[in-house]
Structures are given as C-alpha cells and as structure tokens.
Amino acid sequence: MTTAVIQRKWYTTAEVAEMLGYGLSKTKMLVLTGEIRSIKDGRNRRILPRYVDEYVERRAREAEGVMA
C-alpha cells in the first residue's frame, strides 16, 4: 500500500507568525495592510504558502537594494 503525503494548502496567521519569527500582532498587521496577501475563509484569514514566499522574497530584495 502506498502512503500519500498531504501538504498544507494554506496557513493560519499564527502559523505564519511562527514561521517568520514574528509576533502574532505584527503578522496580523502585515495581513491587514496587504504586506502579506491572504484570503478570507468565513470569519478567518488564510495565507497560501506562495504568499509567504512572496513576502520573504520582497523583503530580501528590499534589503539587498539598501545594501547595494
């Protein structure tokens, strides 16, 4: 029998905060201001893995631009 690995399709704000090493309130503010894109799922916000990657890449480009 084969075992399927189920990968997360989206994250909660708290999970993203932990991944990024940010506090929950900072992460919620980034979501509210659109710095980190999210989708509405009922009363909750969900963040796709690619949205987290986009945020990290953008921050890295900004940091590299300042240093150049």
Coordinates of N, CA and C in Angstrom, one line a residue:
M1 N 0.8 -1.2 0.0 CA 0.0 0.0 0.0 C 0.9 1.2 0.0
T2 N 0.5 2.2 -0.8 CA 1.3 3.5 -0.8 C 0.7 4.5 0.2
T3 N 1.6 5.3 0.7 CA 1.1 6.3 1.6 C 1.2 7.7 0.9
A4 N 0.1 8.4 1.0 CA 0.1 9.8 0.4 C 0.5 10.8 1.4
V5 N 1.3 11.7 1.0 CA 1.7 12.8 1.9 C 0.9 14.0 1.6
I6 N 0.1 14.4 2.6 CA -0.7 15.6 2.4 C 0.0 16.8 2.8
Q7 N 0.2 17.8 1.9 CA 0.9 19.0 2.2 C -0.2 20.1 2.5
R8 N 0.2 21.0 3.4 CA -0.7 22.1 3.8 C -1.0 23.0 2.5
K9 N -2.2 23.3 2.4 CA -2.6 24.2 1.3 C -2.6 25.7 1.7
W10 N -2.8 25.9 3.0 CA -2.7 27.3 3.5 C -2.4 27.3 5.0
Y11 N -2.1 28.4 5.5 CA -1.7 28.6 6.9 C -2.6 29.6 7.6
T12 N -2.6 29.5 8.9 CA -3.3 30.5 9.7 C -2.3 31.6 10.0
T13 N -2.8 32.7 10.4 CA -1.9 33.9 10.7 C -0.9 33.5 11.8
A14 N -1.4 32.7 12.8 CA -0.5 32.3 13.9 C 0.6 31.4 13.4
E15 N 0.3 30.5 12.4 CA 1.3 29.6 11.9 C 2.4 30.4 11.1
V16 N 1.9 31.4 10.3 CA 2.8 32.3 9.6 C 3.7 33.1 10.5
A17 N 3.1 33.6 11.6 CA 3.9 34.3 12.6 C 5.0 33.5 13.1
E18 N 4.8 32.2 13.4 CA 5.8 31.3 13.9 C 6.8 31.0 12.9
M19 N 6.4 30.8 11.6 CA 7.4 30.6 10.6 C 8.3 31.7 10.4
L20 N 7.8 32.9 10.4 CA 8.6 34.1 10.2 C 9.4 34.6 11.4
G21 N 9.0 34.1 12.6 CA 9.6 34.5 13.8 C 9.1 35.9 14.3
Y22 N 7.9 36.2 13.8 CA 7.2 37.5 14.2 C 6.2 37.2 15.3
G23 N 5.8 38.2 15.9 CA 4.7 38.1 16.9 C 3.4 38.1 16.1
L24 N 2.3 37.6 16.8 CA 1.0 37.4 16.1 C 0.5 38.8 15.7
S25 N 0.6 39.8 16.6 CA 0.1 41.1 16.3 C 0.7 41.7 15.1
K26 N 2.1 41.6 15.0 CA 2.8 42.1 13.8 C 2.3 41.4 12.5
T27 N 2.2 40.1 12.6 CA 1.7 39.3 11.4 C 0.3 39.7 11.0
K28 N -0.6 39.9 12.0 CA -1.9 40.3 11.7 C -1.9 41.7 11.0
M29 N -1.0 42.6 11.5 CA -0.9 43.9 10.9 C -0.4 43.8 9.4
L30 N 0.5 43.0 9.2 CA 1.0 42.8 7.8 C 0.0 42.3 6.9
V31 N -0.9 41.4 7.4 CA -2.0 40.9 6.6 C -3.0 42.0 6.4
L32 N -3.4 42.7 7.4 CA -4.4 43.8 7.3 C -3.9 44.9 6.3
T33 N -2.6 45.2 6.3 CA -2.1 46.3 5.4 C -1.8 45.7 4.0
G34 N -1.9 44.4 3.8 CA -1.7 43.9 2.5 C -0.2 43.5 2.2
E35 N 0.6 43.7 3.2 CA 2.1 43.3 3.0 C 2.2 41.8 2.8
I36 N 1.4 41.1 3.5 CA 1.3 39.6 3.2 C -0.2 39.4 2.7
R37 N -0.2 38.9 1.5 CA -1.6 38.6 0.9 C -2.3 37.5 1.7
S38 N -3.6 37.5 1.7 CA -4.4 36.5 2.4 C -5.7 36.3 1.7
I39 N -6.4 35.3 2.0 CA -7.8 35.1 1.5 C -8.7 34.9 2.7
K40 N -9.9 35.3 2.5 CA -10.9 35.2 3.6 C -11.6 33.9 3.4
D41 N -11.6 33.2 4.6 CA -12.3 31.9 4.6 C -13.3 31.9 5.8
G42 N -14.5 32.3 5.5 CA -15.5 32.5 6.5 C -15.1 33.7 7.3
R43 N -14.9 33.5 8.6 CA -14.5 34.6 9.5 C -13.0 34.7 9.7
N44 N -12.3 33.8 9.1 CA -10.8 33.7 9.3 C -10.1 34.1 8.0
R45 N -8.8 34.4 8.2 CA -7.9 34.7 7.1 C -7.0 33.5 7.0
R46 N -6.7 33.2 5.8 CA -5.8 32.1 5.4 C -4.7 32.6 4.5
I47 N -3.5 32.1 4.6 CA -2.4 32.6 3.9 C -1.8 31.4 3.1
L48 N -1.8 31.5 1.8 CA -1.2 30.5 0.9 C 0.3 30.5 1.1
P49 N 0.9 29.3 1.0 CA 2.4 29.2 1.1 C 3.1 30.2 0.1
R50 N 2.6 30.3 -1.1 CA 3.2 31.2 -2.1 C 3.2 32.7 -1.6
Y51 N 2.1 33.0 -0.8 CA 2.1 34.4 -0.3 C 3.2 34.7 0.7
V52 N 3.5 33.7 1.5 CA 4.6 33.8 2.5 C 5.9 33.9 1.7
D53 N 6.1 33.1 0.7 CA 7.3 33.1 -0.1 C 7.4 34.5 -0.8
E54 N 6.3 35.0 -1.3 CA 6.4 36.4 -2.0 C 6.8 37.4 -1.0
Y55 N 6.3 37.4 0.2 CA 6.7 38.4 1.2 C 8.1 38.3 1.5
V56 N 8.6 37.1 1.8 CA 10.0 36.9 2.1 C 10.9 37.4 1.0
E57 N 10.6 37.0 -0.3 CA 11.4 37.4 -1.4 C 11.4 38.9 -1.6
R58 N 10.3 39.6 -1.4 CA 10.2 41.0 -1.5 C 11.0 41.7 -0.4
R59 N 11.0 41.2 0.8 CA 11.8 41.7 1.9 C 13.3 41.5 1.6
A60 N 13.6 40.4 1.1 CA 15.0 40.1 0.7 C 15.5 41.1 -0.4
R61 N 14.7 41.3 -1.4 CA 15.1 42.3 -2.5 C 15.2 43.7 -1.9
E62 N 14.3 44.1 -1.0 CA 14.4 45.4 -0.4 C 15.7 45.5 0.4
A63 N 16.0 44.5 1.2 CA 17.3 44.6 2.0 C 18.5 44.6 1.1
E64 N 18.5 43.8 0.0 CA 19.6 43.8 -0.9 C 19.7 45.2 -1.6
G65 N 18.6 45.8 -1.9 CA 18.6 47.1 -2.6 C 19.2 48.2 -1.7
V66 N 19.0 48.1 -0.4 CA 19.5 49.0 0.5 C 21.0 48.9 0.7
M67 N 21.5 47.6 0.6 CA 22.9 47.4 0.8 C 23.7 47.6 -0.4
A68 N 23.1 47.6 -1.6 CA 23.8 47.8 -2.9 C 24.2 49.3 -3.1

